[in-house]
Amino acid sequence: MSAGAGASGGRKIPPQVPPKSRDRPVSVADATEELSAVQLQGDAQGLSTPCDVKLSHITCDSFKIQWSMDPKDHVTHFFIDLNKKANVNSAKKAFKHKDVPTKLVAKAIPLPFTVKGHWFLQPRTNYTVSVQTACKLPDGEYKVSDWSETVEFCTADYSSVQLNQLLDKARNIMSDRKLPLTHFYRNQHQDYFDFMRMNHGGVLQPSIKDDGGSHGSPINGNLKGISFSANVEWNERDGPRIPIDSPYGRERFLCPAAAMFNENANLYFADLYCMYTAYHFVNLVLTTKGSEGDQFCSGKLPLLDPSNNEFLTRKKRDDGSMEFAVCQDLIVELFYTEPMKMKEGQMVSIEGHVVPSLSTENAKKDASCKMCNINK
């Protein structure tokens, strides 16, 4: 539909695609067929402007829409103009890719109806939407209404449905290979640890999770925690060991796994992503049962069995002590939702390199990767 199609009056409108079923949501597949001719009982003498546009059931990739219009209008088609709201902090104001139409069309069906499409709706993103009605006349001409008022809305985070799909994706990457693990670790610069000693009595403080990874992950920008790594690499001389390099700083806080991942802890799956690389990251959340962080996660994230999952496990030995193991196929990031006393662990300086370019802080996920995107 041309940009000038909002003016009232007779006008040819390029063929666009309606859903084939009254119950099916407007979707991408509907953009490949022509509209069928609609024979009307009488003429449409001007169409009223749609008003009172309302949205409901907003998810990460769909919403329901309805509006008011004159019941006397012989409406045959609806047009939905959907746009990502411009980011005032971005120099790039335009939303639409040249090959991504955002004017959607449907035959007139009962309201409300569902608009759905992961290719033009992204999680946790601000959009604007307006509607227009049209009447196809027997001679093939159209009469159209003026565009309605514009309504703003924001799509939701991933729901449990999408997160379980992402979890299945992670499991498809996995093998049964695990390495023993004794410590979780957190690297930072010396200034960070000095600040925690001077201002918080040597207790590491939780902070809001950054926007790294999947844009739709519910913990991003919402959950407070401390980022730890749980990675172990195989060294021919030393066997399993913690990596000697880090993107985050030369100073490393080593915390015994048993101090965090004990029987009073819950383990949740939060994310799977990559940064245009061959390897993938999995983000797990570790909470204390019944805590504020645990209550947040329990309604949003898949809960993992601590003794039987593909990523990070805890099992009790015959002598009552705990043994831990971590997967080799993914880089495991751990988000711990409680304060952590530095006296629970020890400080060391790494021998390897500090490579800031490998940091995952606010890292953008590769949206084209078929291994870690749920709609690929």
mmCIF file of C-alpha atoms in Angstrom:
data_model
loop_
_atom_site.group_PDB
_atom_site.id
_atom_site.type_symbol
_atom_site.label_atom_id
_atom_site.label_comp_id
_atom_site.label_asym_id
_atom_site.label_seq_id
_atom_site.Cartn_x
_atom_site.Cartn_y
_atom_site.Cartn_z
ATOM 1 C CA MET A 1 0.000 0.000 0.000
ATOM 2 C CA SER A 2 1.402 3.369 -0.970
ATOM 3 C CA ALA A 3 2.243 5.989 1.603
ATOM 4 C CA GLY A 4 -0.589 8.159 0.321
ATOM 5 C CA ALA A 5 -3.287 5.520 0.726
ATOM 6 C CA GLY A 6 -4.618 7.243 3.839
ATOM 7 C CA ALA A 7 -6.646 9.788 1.865
ATOM 8 C CA SER A 8 -10.361 9.074 1.497
ATOM 9 C CA GLY A 9 -11.828 8.398 -1.932
ATOM 10 C CA GLY A 10 -11.608 5.848 -4.741
ATOM 11 C CA ARG A 11 -8.102 4.528 -5.317
ATOM 12 C CA LYS A 12 -6.467 1.400 -6.646
ATOM 13 C CA ILE A 13 -4.559 -0.371 -3.895
ATOM 14 C CA PRO A 14 -1.819 -2.878 -4.780
ATOM 15 C CA PRO A 15 -2.811 -6.461 -3.984
ATOM 16 C CA GLN A 16 -1.957 -7.536 -0.463
ATOM 17 C CA VAL A 17 -2.668 -10.662 1.460
ATOM 18 C CA PRO A 18 -5.498 -11.538 3.844
ATOM 19 C CA PRO A 19 -5.471 -14.489 6.203
ATOM 20 C CA LYS A 20 -7.092 -17.579 4.694
ATOM 21 C CA SER A 21 -9.048 -18.294 7.850
ATOM 22 C CA ARG A 22 -11.174 -16.098 10.082
ATOM 23 C CA ASP A 23 -9.464 -17.584 13.106
ATOM 24 C CA ARG A 24 -5.891 -17.369 11.890
ATOM 25 C CA PRO A 25 -3.750 -14.393 12.981
ATOM 26 C CA VAL A 26 -2.285 -12.019 10.428
ATOM 27 C CA SER A 27 1.126 -13.491 9.617
ATOM 28 C CA VAL A 28 4.055 -13.379 7.227
ATOM 29 C CA ALA A 29 2.662 -16.071 4.936
ATOM 30 C CA ASP A 30 -0.270 -13.803 4.141
ATOM 31 C CA ALA A 31 1.969 -11.504 2.102
ATOM 32 C CA THR A 32 2.118 -13.703 -1.013
ATOM 33 C CA GLU A 33 -1.422 -13.861 -2.444
ATOM 34 C CA GLU A 34 -3.760 -11.344 -4.026
ATOM 35 C CA LEU A 35 -6.920 -10.139 -2.372
ATOM 36 C CA SER A 36 -10.011 -11.794 -3.842
ATOM 37 C CA ALA A 37 -12.739 -9.587 -5.257
ATOM 38 C CA VAL A 38 -15.597 -8.858 -2.877
ATOM 39 C CA GLN A 39 -19.083 -8.262 -4.289
ATOM 40 C CA LEU A 40 -20.980 -5.748 -2.179
ATOM 41 C CA GLN A 41 -24.678 -5.188 -1.708
ATOM 42 C CA GLY A 42 -24.704 -1.479 -2.589
ATOM 43 C CA ASP A 43 -22.081 1.265 -2.621
ATOM 44 C CA ALA A 44 -19.865 2.501 0.200
ATOM 45 C CA GLN A 45 -20.620 6.186 0.577
ATOM 46 C CA GLY A 46 -17.535 7.209 2.516
ATOM 47 C CA LEU A 47 -16.125 5.323 5.497
ATOM 48 C CA SER A 48 -15.945 6.527 9.061
ATOM 49 C CA THR A 49 -12.536 6.941 10.670
ATOM 50 C CA PRO A 50 -11.673 4.035 13.021
ATOM 51 C CA CYS A 51 -11.474 5.219 16.619
ATOM 52 C CA ASP A 52 -10.934 3.935 20.152
ATOM 53 C CA VAL A 53 -8.138 1.574 19.082
ATOM 54 C CA LYS A 54 -7.368 -0.911 21.855
ATOM 55 C CA LEU A 55 -4.678 -3.555 22.201
ATOM 56 C CA SER A 56 -4.698 -6.596 24.470
ATOM 57 C CA HIS A 57 -2.959 -9.952 24.989
ATOM 58 C CA ILE A 58 0.414 -8.417 24.096
ATOM 59 C CA THR A 59 3.218 -11.003 23.960
ATOM 60 C CA CYS A 60 6.797 -10.880 22.712
ATOM 61 C CA ASP A 61 5.647 -11.427 19.112
ATOM 62 C CA SER A 62 1.886 -10.852 18.912
ATOM 63 C CA PHE A 63 -1.040 -8.720 20.050
ATOM 64 C CA LYS A 64 -4.803 -8.496 19.699
ATOM 65 C CA ILE A 65 -6.307 -5.343 18.247
ATOM 66 C CA GLN A 66 -9.808 -3.908 18.070
ATOM 67 C CA TRP A 67 -11.438 -0.542 17.382
ATOM 68 C CA SER A 68 -14.792 1.145 16.887
ATOM 69 C CA MET A 69 -16.297 1.986 13.485
ATOM 70 C CA ASP A 70 -19.692 2.782 12.021
ATOM 71 C CA PRO A 71 -21.638 -0.496 11.612
ATOM 72 C CA LYS A 72 -23.208 0.972 8.460
ATOM 73 C CA ASP A 73 -19.824 0.969 6.722
ATOM 74 C CA HIS A 74 -19.513 -1.820 4.154
ATOM 75 C CA VAL A 75 -15.957 -2.633 5.235
ATOM 76 C CA THR A 76 -14.232 -5.449 3.366
ATOM 77 C CA HIS A 77 -10.600 -5.042 4.457
ATOM 78 C CA PHE A 78 -8.494 -3.792 7.355
ATOM 79 C CA PHE A 79 -5.044 -2.246 7.082
ATOM 80 C CA ILE A 80 -2.608 -2.191 10.026
ATOM 81 C CA ASP A 81 0.307 0.264 9.964
ATOM 82 C CA LEU A 82 2.952 -0.995 12.388
ATOM 83 C CA ASN A 83 6.207 0.835 13.120
ATOM 84 C CA LYS A 84 9.008 0.490 15.604
ATOM 85 C CA LYS A 85 9.109 3.652 17.680
ATOM 86 C CA ALA A 86 12.175 5.730 16.880
ATOM 87 C CA ASN A 87 14.907 5.767 19.501
ATOM 88 C CA VAL A 88 15.588 9.416 20.256
ATOM 89 C CA ASN A 89 19.121 8.483 21.298
ATOM 90 C CA SER A 90 19.852 6.821 17.985
ATOM 91 C CA ALA A 91 21.106 8.574 14.889
ATOM 92 C CA LYS A 92 19.234 5.999 12.804
ATOM 93 C CA LYS A 93 15.609 7.094 12.836
ATOM 94 C CA ALA A 94 14.161 4.766 10.204
ATOM 95 C CA PHE A 95 12.765 1.426 11.322
ATOM 96 C CA LYS A 96 11.848 -0.488 8.226
ATOM 97 C CA HIS A 97 14.312 -2.514 6.256
ATOM 98 C CA LYS A 98 13.755 -2.061 2.552
ATOM 99 C CA ASP A 99 12.456 -5.621 2.252
ATOM 100 C CA VAL A 100 10.297 -5.685 5.397
ATOM 101 C CA PRO A 101 6.783 -4.329 4.885
ATOM 102 C CA THR A 102 4.934 -3.253 7.993
ATOM 103 C CA LYS A 103 1.572 -2.386 6.492
ATOM 104 C CA LEU A 104 -0.459 -5.527 7.058
ATOM 105 C CA VAL A 105 -3.793 -6.392 5.496
ATOM 106 C CA ALA A 106 -6.661 -8.691 6.376
ATOM 107 C CA LYS A 107 -10.147 -9.286 5.129
ATOM 108 C CA ALA A 108 -12.746 -7.801 7.431
ATOM 109 C CA ILE A 109 -13.148 -10.319 10.233
ATOM 110 C CA PRO A 110 -14.692 -10.094 13.702
ATOM 111 C CA LEU A 111 -12.778 -7.933 16.163
ATOM 112 C CA PRO A 112 -10.543 -8.313 18.042
ATOM 113 C CA PHE A 113 -8.123 -10.295 15.914
ATOM 114 C CA THR A 114 -4.500 -11.296 16.431
ATOM 115 C CA VAL A 115 -1.498 -9.798 14.681
ATOM 116 C CA LYS A 116 1.465 -12.173 14.967
ATOM 117 C CA GLY A 117 4.904 -12.313 13.413
ATOM 118 C CA HIS A 118 8.345 -12.773 14.968
ATOM 119 C CA TRP A 119 10.023 -11.232 11.911
ATOM 120 C CA PHE A 120 8.460 -7.807 12.463
ATOM 121 C CA LEU A 121 7.710 -7.935 16.213
ATOM 122 C CA GLN A 122 10.629 -8.170 18.620
ATOM 123 C CA PRO A 123 10.491 -8.714 22.399
ATOM 124 C CA ARG A 124 10.543 -5.741 24.757
ATOM 125 C CA THR A 125 10.358 -3.182 21.949
ATOM 126 C CA ASN A 126 8.262 -0.024 21.585
ATOM 127 C CA TYR A 127 5.942 0.195 18.577
ATOM 128 C CA THR A 128 3.225 2.428 17.186
ATOM 129 C CA VAL A 129 0.147 1.122 15.396
ATOM 130 C CA SER A 130 -2.770 2.697 13.525
ATOM 131 C CA VAL A 131 -5.592 1.213 11.451
ATOM 132 C CA GLN A 132 -7.515 2.021 8.306
ATOM 133 C CA THR A 133 -10.616 0.376 6.842
ATOM 134 C CA ALA A 134 -11.369 -0.142 3.165
ATOM 135 C CA CYS A 135 -14.278 -1.100 0.944
ATOM 136 C CA LYS A 136 -13.726 -2.836 -2.382
ATOM 137 C CA LEU A 137 -16.320 -1.867 -4.981
ATOM 138 C CA PRO A 138 -17.677 -4.102 -7.763
ATOM 139 C CA ASP A 139 -15.551 -2.283 -10.357
ATOM 140 C CA GLY A 140 -12.366 -3.083 -8.422
ATOM 141 C CA GLU A 141 -11.891 0.392 -7.004
ATOM 142 C CA TYR A 142 -11.446 0.924 -3.250
ATOM 143 C CA LYS A 143 -12.768 3.474 -0.855
ATOM 144 C CA VAL A 144 -10.715 3.904 2.284
ATOM 145 C CA SER A 145 -11.159 5.632 5.591
ATOM 146 C CA ASP A 146 -8.777 8.073 7.166
ATOM 147 C CA TRP A 147 -6.155 6.526 9.415
ATOM 148 C CA SER A 148 -7.072 6.143 13.063
ATOM 149 C CA GLU A 149 -5.178 7.745 15.885
ATOM 150 C CA THR A 150 -1.760 6.228 16.593
ATOM 151 C CA VAL A 151 -1.422 3.961 19.626
ATOM 152 C CA GLU A 152 1.887 3.170 21.313
ATOM 153 C CA PHE A 153 2.676 -0.159 22.962
ATOM 154 C CA CYS A 154 5.600 -2.281 24.087
ATOM 155 C CA THR A 155 5.959 -5.988 23.401
ATOM 156 C CA ALA A 156 6.562 -8.354 26.298
ATOM 157 C CA ASP A 157 9.559 -10.395 27.432
ATOM 158 C CA TYR A 158 9.920 -14.037 26.514
ATOM 159 C CA SER A 159 7.261 -16.089 28.250
ATOM 160 C CA SER A 160 7.824 -19.579 29.640
ATOM 161 C CA VAL A 161 6.881 -20.909 26.196
ATOM 162 C CA GLN A 162 9.726 -19.102 24.431
ATOM 163 C CA LEU A 163 12.201 -19.805 27.240
ATOM 164 C CA ASN A 164 11.474 -23.527 27.092
ATOM 165 C CA GLN A 165 11.993 -23.401 23.335
ATOM 166 C CA LEU A 166 15.334 -21.704 23.971
ATOM 167 C CA LEU A 167 16.167 -24.345 26.581
ATOM 168 C CA ASP A 168 15.479 -27.062 24.007
ATOM 169 C CA LYS A 169 17.826 -25.256 21.616
ATOM 170 C CA ALA A 170 20.537 -25.312 24.284
ATOM 171 C CA ARG A 171 20.004 -29.012 24.893
ATOM 172 C CA ASN A 172 20.419 -29.690 21.187
ATOM 173 C CA ILE A 173 23.921 -28.219 21.362
ATOM 174 C CA MET A 174 24.901 -30.343 24.329
ATOM 175 C CA SER A 175 26.741 -33.627 24.646
ATOM 176 C CA ASP A 176 27.238 -35.623 27.836
ATOM 177 C CA ARG A 177 30.718 -34.207 28.368
ATOM 178 C CA LYS A 178 31.274 -32.528 31.721
ATOM 179 C CA LEU A 179 34.316 -31.550 33.734
ATOM 180 C CA PRO A 180 34.609 -31.413 37.527
ATOM 181 C CA LEU A 181 34.354 -27.962 39.071
ATOM 182 C CA THR A 182 35.262 -26.699 42.538
ATOM 183 C CA HIS A 183 34.941 -22.894 42.308
ATOM 184 C CA PHE A 184 32.923 -20.178 40.649
ATOM 185 C CA TYR A 185 34.852 -17.006 39.869
ATOM 186 C CA ARG A 186 34.371 -13.315 39.165
ATOM 187 C CA ASN A 187 36.984 -11.138 37.500
ATOM 188 C CA GLN A 188 37.096 -7.358 37.877
ATOM 189 C CA HIS A 189 39.640 -4.580 38.142
ATOM 190 C CA GLN A 190 41.213 -3.798 41.500
ATOM 191 C CA ASP A 191 39.113 -0.631 41.901
ATOM 192 C CA TYR A 192 35.921 -2.711 42.006
ATOM 193 C CA PHE A 193 37.064 -4.896 44.873
ATOM 194 C CA ASP A 194 38.539 -1.922 46.745
ATOM 195 C CA PHE A 195 35.171 -0.172 46.481
ATOM 196 C CA MET A 196 33.337 -3.204 47.887
ATOM 197 C CA ARG A 197 35.757 -3.384 50.813
ATOM 198 C CA MET A 198 35.570 0.314 51.648
ATOM 199 C CA ASN A 199 31.855 0.923 51.069
ATOM 200 C CA HIS A 200 30.173 -2.441 51.704
ATOM 201 C CA GLY A 201 32.347 -4.120 54.308
ATOM 202 C CA GLY A 202 33.848 -6.586 51.857
ATOM 203 C CA VAL A 203 30.472 -7.838 50.618
ATOM 204 C CA LEU A 204 29.891 -8.009 46.858
ATOM 205 C CA GLN A 205 26.565 -6.351 46.063
ATOM 206 C CA PRO A 206 23.971 -7.497 43.511
ATOM 207 C CA SER A 207 23.215 -5.075 40.673
ATOM 208 C CA ILE A 208 20.708 -5.013 37.830
ATOM 209 C CA LYS A 209 21.398 -7.483 35.033
ATOM 210 C CA ASP A 210 22.638 -5.749 31.884
ATOM 211 C CA ASP A 211 21.114 -6.144 28.409
ATOM 212 C CA GLY A 212 23.584 -8.738 27.174
ATOM 213 C CA GLY A 213 22.218 -11.800 25.398
ATOM 214 C CA SER A 214 18.659 -12.300 24.184
ATOM 215 C CA HIS A 215 16.688 -9.068 24.131
ATOM 216 C CA GLY A 216 13.624 -10.897 25.433
ATOM 217 C CA SER A 217 15.208 -12.532 28.476
ATOM 218 C CA PRO A 218 13.068 -11.550 31.503
ATOM 219 C CA ILE A 219 16.063 -11.001 33.778
ATOM 220 C CA ASN A 220 17.639 -8.258 31.647
ATOM 221 C CA GLY A 221 17.127 -4.920 33.356
ATOM 222 C CA ASN A 222 14.853 -6.502 35.975
ATOM 223 C CA LEU A 223 16.764 -8.860 38.255
ATOM 224 C CA LYS A 224 19.592 -7.968 40.635
ATOM 225 C CA GLY A 225 22.529 -10.306 40.958
ATOM 226 C CA ILE A 226 26.282 -10.819 40.686
ATOM 227 C CA SER A 227 27.794 -12.292 37.530
ATOM 228 C CA PHE A 228 30.082 -15.284 37.996
ATOM 229 C CA SER A 229 31.712 -17.655 35.545
ATOM 230 C CA ALA A 230 31.505 -21.413 35.917
ATOM 231 C CA ASN A 231 33.887 -22.460 33.176
ATOM 232 C CA VAL A 232 36.502 -25.161 33.283
ATOM 233 C CA GLU A 233 38.910 -25.982 30.468
ATOM 234 C CA TRP A 234 41.006 -29.062 29.880
ATOM 235 C CA ASN A 235 44.752 -28.569 30.073
ATOM 236 C CA GLU A 236 47.044 -31.399 28.954
ATOM 237 C CA ARG A 237 49.466 -30.761 31.801
ATOM 238 C CA ASP A 238 47.142 -29.769 34.632
ATOM 239 C CA GLY A 239 43.875 -31.463 33.668
ATOM 240 C CA PRO A 240 40.656 -29.518 34.425
ATOM 241 C CA ARG A 241 41.379 -25.911 35.358
ATOM 242 C CA ILE A 242 39.764 -22.481 35.426
ATOM 243 C CA PRO A 243 40.775 -20.370 32.388
ATOM 244 C CA ILE A 244 43.761 -18.106 33.010
ATOM 245 C CA ASP A 245 42.414 -15.278 30.782
ATOM 246 C CA SER A 246 39.447 -12.957 31.334
ATOM 247 C CA PRO A 247 37.751 -10.032 29.562
ATOM 248 C CA TYR A 248 36.819 -8.303 32.813
ATOM 249 C CA GLY A 249 39.993 -7.613 34.789
ATOM 250 C CA ARG A 250 43.106 -9.144 36.283
ATOM 251 C CA GLU A 251 41.786 -9.584 39.824
ATOM 252 C CA ARG A 252 39.748 -12.734 40.436
ATOM 253 C CA PHE A 253 37.462 -13.638 43.322
ATOM 254 C CA LEU A 254 37.325 -17.418 43.707
ATOM 255 C CA CYS A 255 34.314 -18.738 45.595
ATOM 256 C CA PRO A 256 33.854 -22.405 46.511
ATOM 257 C CA ALA A 257 30.924 -23.793 44.541
ATOM 258 C CA ALA A 258 29.463 -25.251 47.744
ATOM 259 C CA ALA A 259 29.083 -21.749 49.224
ATOM 260 C CA MET A 260 26.676 -20.748 46.450
ATOM 261 C CA PHE A 261 25.265 -23.916 44.882
ATOM 262 C CA ASN A 262 24.122 -25.675 48.045
ATOM 263 C CA GLU A 263 20.924 -27.517 48.978
ATOM 264 C CA ASN A 264 19.198 -24.221 49.777
ATOM 265 C CA ALA A 265 19.676 -22.980 46.209
ATOM 266 C CA ASN A 266 17.504 -23.095 43.106
ATOM 267 C CA LEU A 267 18.969 -23.148 39.607
ATOM 268 C CA TYR A 268 17.124 -21.596 36.645
ATOM 269 C CA PHE A 269 17.733 -21.382 32.912
ATOM 270 C CA ALA A 270 17.647 -17.770 31.664
ATOM 271 C CA ASP A 271 19.242 -17.483 28.230
ATOM 272 C CA LEU A 272 21.179 -18.964 25.322
ATOM 273 C CA TYR A 273 23.051 -16.730 22.903
ATOM 274 C CA CYS A 274 26.148 -16.179 20.802
ATOM 275 C CA MET A 275 27.991 -13.064 19.661
ATOM 276 C CA TYR A 276 28.652 -13.899 15.995
ATOM 277 C CA THR A 277 31.004 -16.677 17.120
ATOM 278 C CA ALA A 278 31.113 -20.456 16.814
ATOM 279 C CA TYR A 279 30.677 -20.937 20.563
ATOM 280 C CA HIS A 280 27.574 -20.227 22.649
ATOM 281 C CA PHE A 281 26.843 -18.895 26.109
ATOM 282 C CA VAL A 282 24.217 -20.186 28.505
ATOM 283 C CA ASN A 283 23.031 -17.925 31.309
ATOM 284 C CA LEU A 284 21.869 -19.625 34.510
ATOM 285 C CA VAL A 285 20.430 -17.949 37.605
ATOM 286 C CA LEU A 286 21.285 -19.202 41.080
ATOM 287 C CA THR A 287 18.952 -18.114 43.891
ATOM 288 C CA THR A 288 18.341 -18.819 47.549
ATOM 289 C CA LYS A 289 15.042 -20.649 47.950
ATOM 290 C CA GLY A 290 12.231 -18.301 48.957
ATOM 291 C CA SER A 291 14.275 -15.133 48.426
ATOM 292 C CA GLU A 292 13.074 -12.128 46.450
ATOM 293 C CA GLY A 293 15.186 -13.204 43.494
ATOM 294 C CA ASP A 294 13.816 -16.730 43.713
ATOM 295 C CA GLN A 295 10.234 -15.471 43.714
ATOM 296 C CA PHE A 296 10.962 -13.421 40.588
ATOM 297 C CA CYS A 297 12.485 -16.382 38.770
ATOM 298 C CA SER A 298 9.939 -18.993 39.851
ATOM 299 C CA GLY A 299 7.183 -17.412 37.792
ATOM 300 C CA LYS A 300 9.292 -16.650 34.744
ATOM 301 C CA LEU A 301 12.227 -19.031 34.216
ATOM 302 C CA PRO A 302 12.488 -22.818 33.709
ATOM 303 C CA LEU A 303 13.634 -24.496 36.927
ATOM 304 C CA LEU A 304 16.479 -26.997 36.490
ATOM 305 C CA ASP A 305 17.080 -30.165 38.487
ATOM 306 C CA PRO A 306 20.367 -29.425 40.310
ATOM 307 C CA SER A 307 21.504 -33.040 40.137
ATOM 308 C CA ASN A 308 20.315 -33.829 36.625
ATOM 309 C CA ASN A 309 20.645 -31.142 33.971
ATOM 310 C CA GLU A 310 22.890 -30.596 30.982
ATOM 311 C CA PHE A 311 24.711 -27.487 32.203
ATOM 312 C CA LEU A 312 25.753 -27.431 35.856
ATOM 313 C CA THR A 313 25.182 -30.205 38.403
ATOM 314 C CA ARG A 314 25.544 -30.803 42.109
ATOM 315 C CA LYS A 315 25.605 -34.315 43.591
ATOM 316 C CA LYS A 316 26.234 -35.649 47.076
ATOM 317 C CA ARG A 317 29.058 -38.123 47.577
ATOM 318 C CA ASP A 318 28.835 -41.094 49.926
ATOM 319 C CA ASP A 319 30.740 -39.162 52.593
ATOM 320 C CA GLY A 320 28.170 -36.338 52.477
ATOM 321 C CA SER A 321 30.360 -33.838 50.625
ATOM 322 C CA MET A 322 29.244 -32.299 47.337
ATOM 323 C CA GLU A 323 30.748 -32.696 43.888
ATOM 324 C CA PHE A 324 30.076 -30.328 41.006
ATOM 325 C CA ALA A 325 30.391 -30.619 37.246
ATOM 326 C CA VAL A 326 29.972 -28.198 34.344
ATOM 327 C CA CYS A 327 29.359 -28.796 30.643
ATOM 328 C CA GLN A 328 32.113 -28.441 28.053
ATOM 329 C CA ASP A 329 29.958 -27.510 25.059
ATOM 330 C CA LEU A 330 28.760 -24.099 26.257
ATOM 331 C CA ILE A 331 30.290 -21.216 28.189
ATOM 332 C CA VAL A 332 28.328 -21.116 31.447
ATOM 333 C CA GLU A 333 27.526 -17.728 32.983
ATOM 334 C CA LEU A 334 26.037 -17.714 36.465
ATOM 335 C CA PHE A 335 23.921 -14.872 37.850
ATOM 336 C CA TYR A 336 23.856 -15.126 41.646
ATOM 337 C CA THR A 337 21.036 -13.140 43.253
ATOM 338 C CA GLU A 338 22.446 -12.796 46.788
ATOM 339 C CA PRO A 339 25.197 -10.612 48.301
ATOM 340 C CA MET A 340 28.491 -12.491 48.606
ATOM 341 C CA LYS A 341 30.983 -12.019 51.447
ATOM 342 C CA MET A 342 34.498 -11.860 50.092
ATOM 343 C CA LYS A 343 35.721 -13.796 53.129
ATOM 344 C CA GLU A 344 33.815 -16.815 51.741
ATOM 345 C CA GLY A 345 36.451 -17.076 49.004
ATOM 346 C CA GLN A 346 39.896 -15.860 48.068
ATOM 347 C CA MET A 347 41.473 -13.243 45.802
ATOM 348 C CA VAL A 348 44.025 -14.139 43.140
ATOM 349 C CA SER A 349 45.563 -12.333 40.166
ATOM 350 C CA ILE A 350 45.312 -14.123 36.833
ATOM 351 C CA GLU A 351 48.441 -15.038 34.896
ATOM 352 C CA GLY A 352 46.878 -14.689 31.458
ATOM 353 C CA HIS A 353 45.562 -11.845 29.351
ATOM 354 C CA VAL A 354 42.769 -9.345 29.907
ATOM 355 C CA VAL A 355 40.858 -9.102 26.608
ATOM 356 C CA PRO A 356 37.989 -6.577 26.983
ATOM 357 C CA SER A 357 36.761 -7.225 23.431
ATOM 358 C CA LEU A 358 35.510 -10.649 24.558
ATOM 359 C CA SER A 359 33.246 -9.188 27.242
ATOM 360 C CA THR A 360 29.565 -10.179 27.158
ATOM 361 C CA GLU A 361 28.440 -7.053 29.030
ATOM 362 C CA ASN A 362 25.521 -5.592 27.046
ATOM 363 C CA ALA A 363 26.615 -7.844 24.181
ATOM 364 C CA LYS A 364 24.314 -7.977 21.178
ATOM 365 C CA LYS A 365 23.027 -11.433 20.303
ATOM 366 C CA ASP A 366 23.503 -12.736 16.777
ATOM 367 C CA ALA A 367 19.908 -12.635 15.535
ATOM 368 C CA SER A 368 20.731 -14.763 12.489
ATOM 369 C CA CYS A 369 22.101 -17.804 14.330
ATOM 370 C CA LYS A 370 19.875 -20.846 13.808
ATOM 371 C CA MET A 371 21.292 -22.607 16.855
ATOM 372 C CA CYS A 372 20.248 -20.050 19.470
ATOM 373 C CA ASN A 373 17.230 -18.194 18.018
ATOM 374 C CA ILE A 374 13.868 -19.799 18.610
ATOM 375 C CA ASN A 375 12.258 -18.766 15.328
ATOM 376 C CA LYS A 376 15.042 -19.986 13.069
#
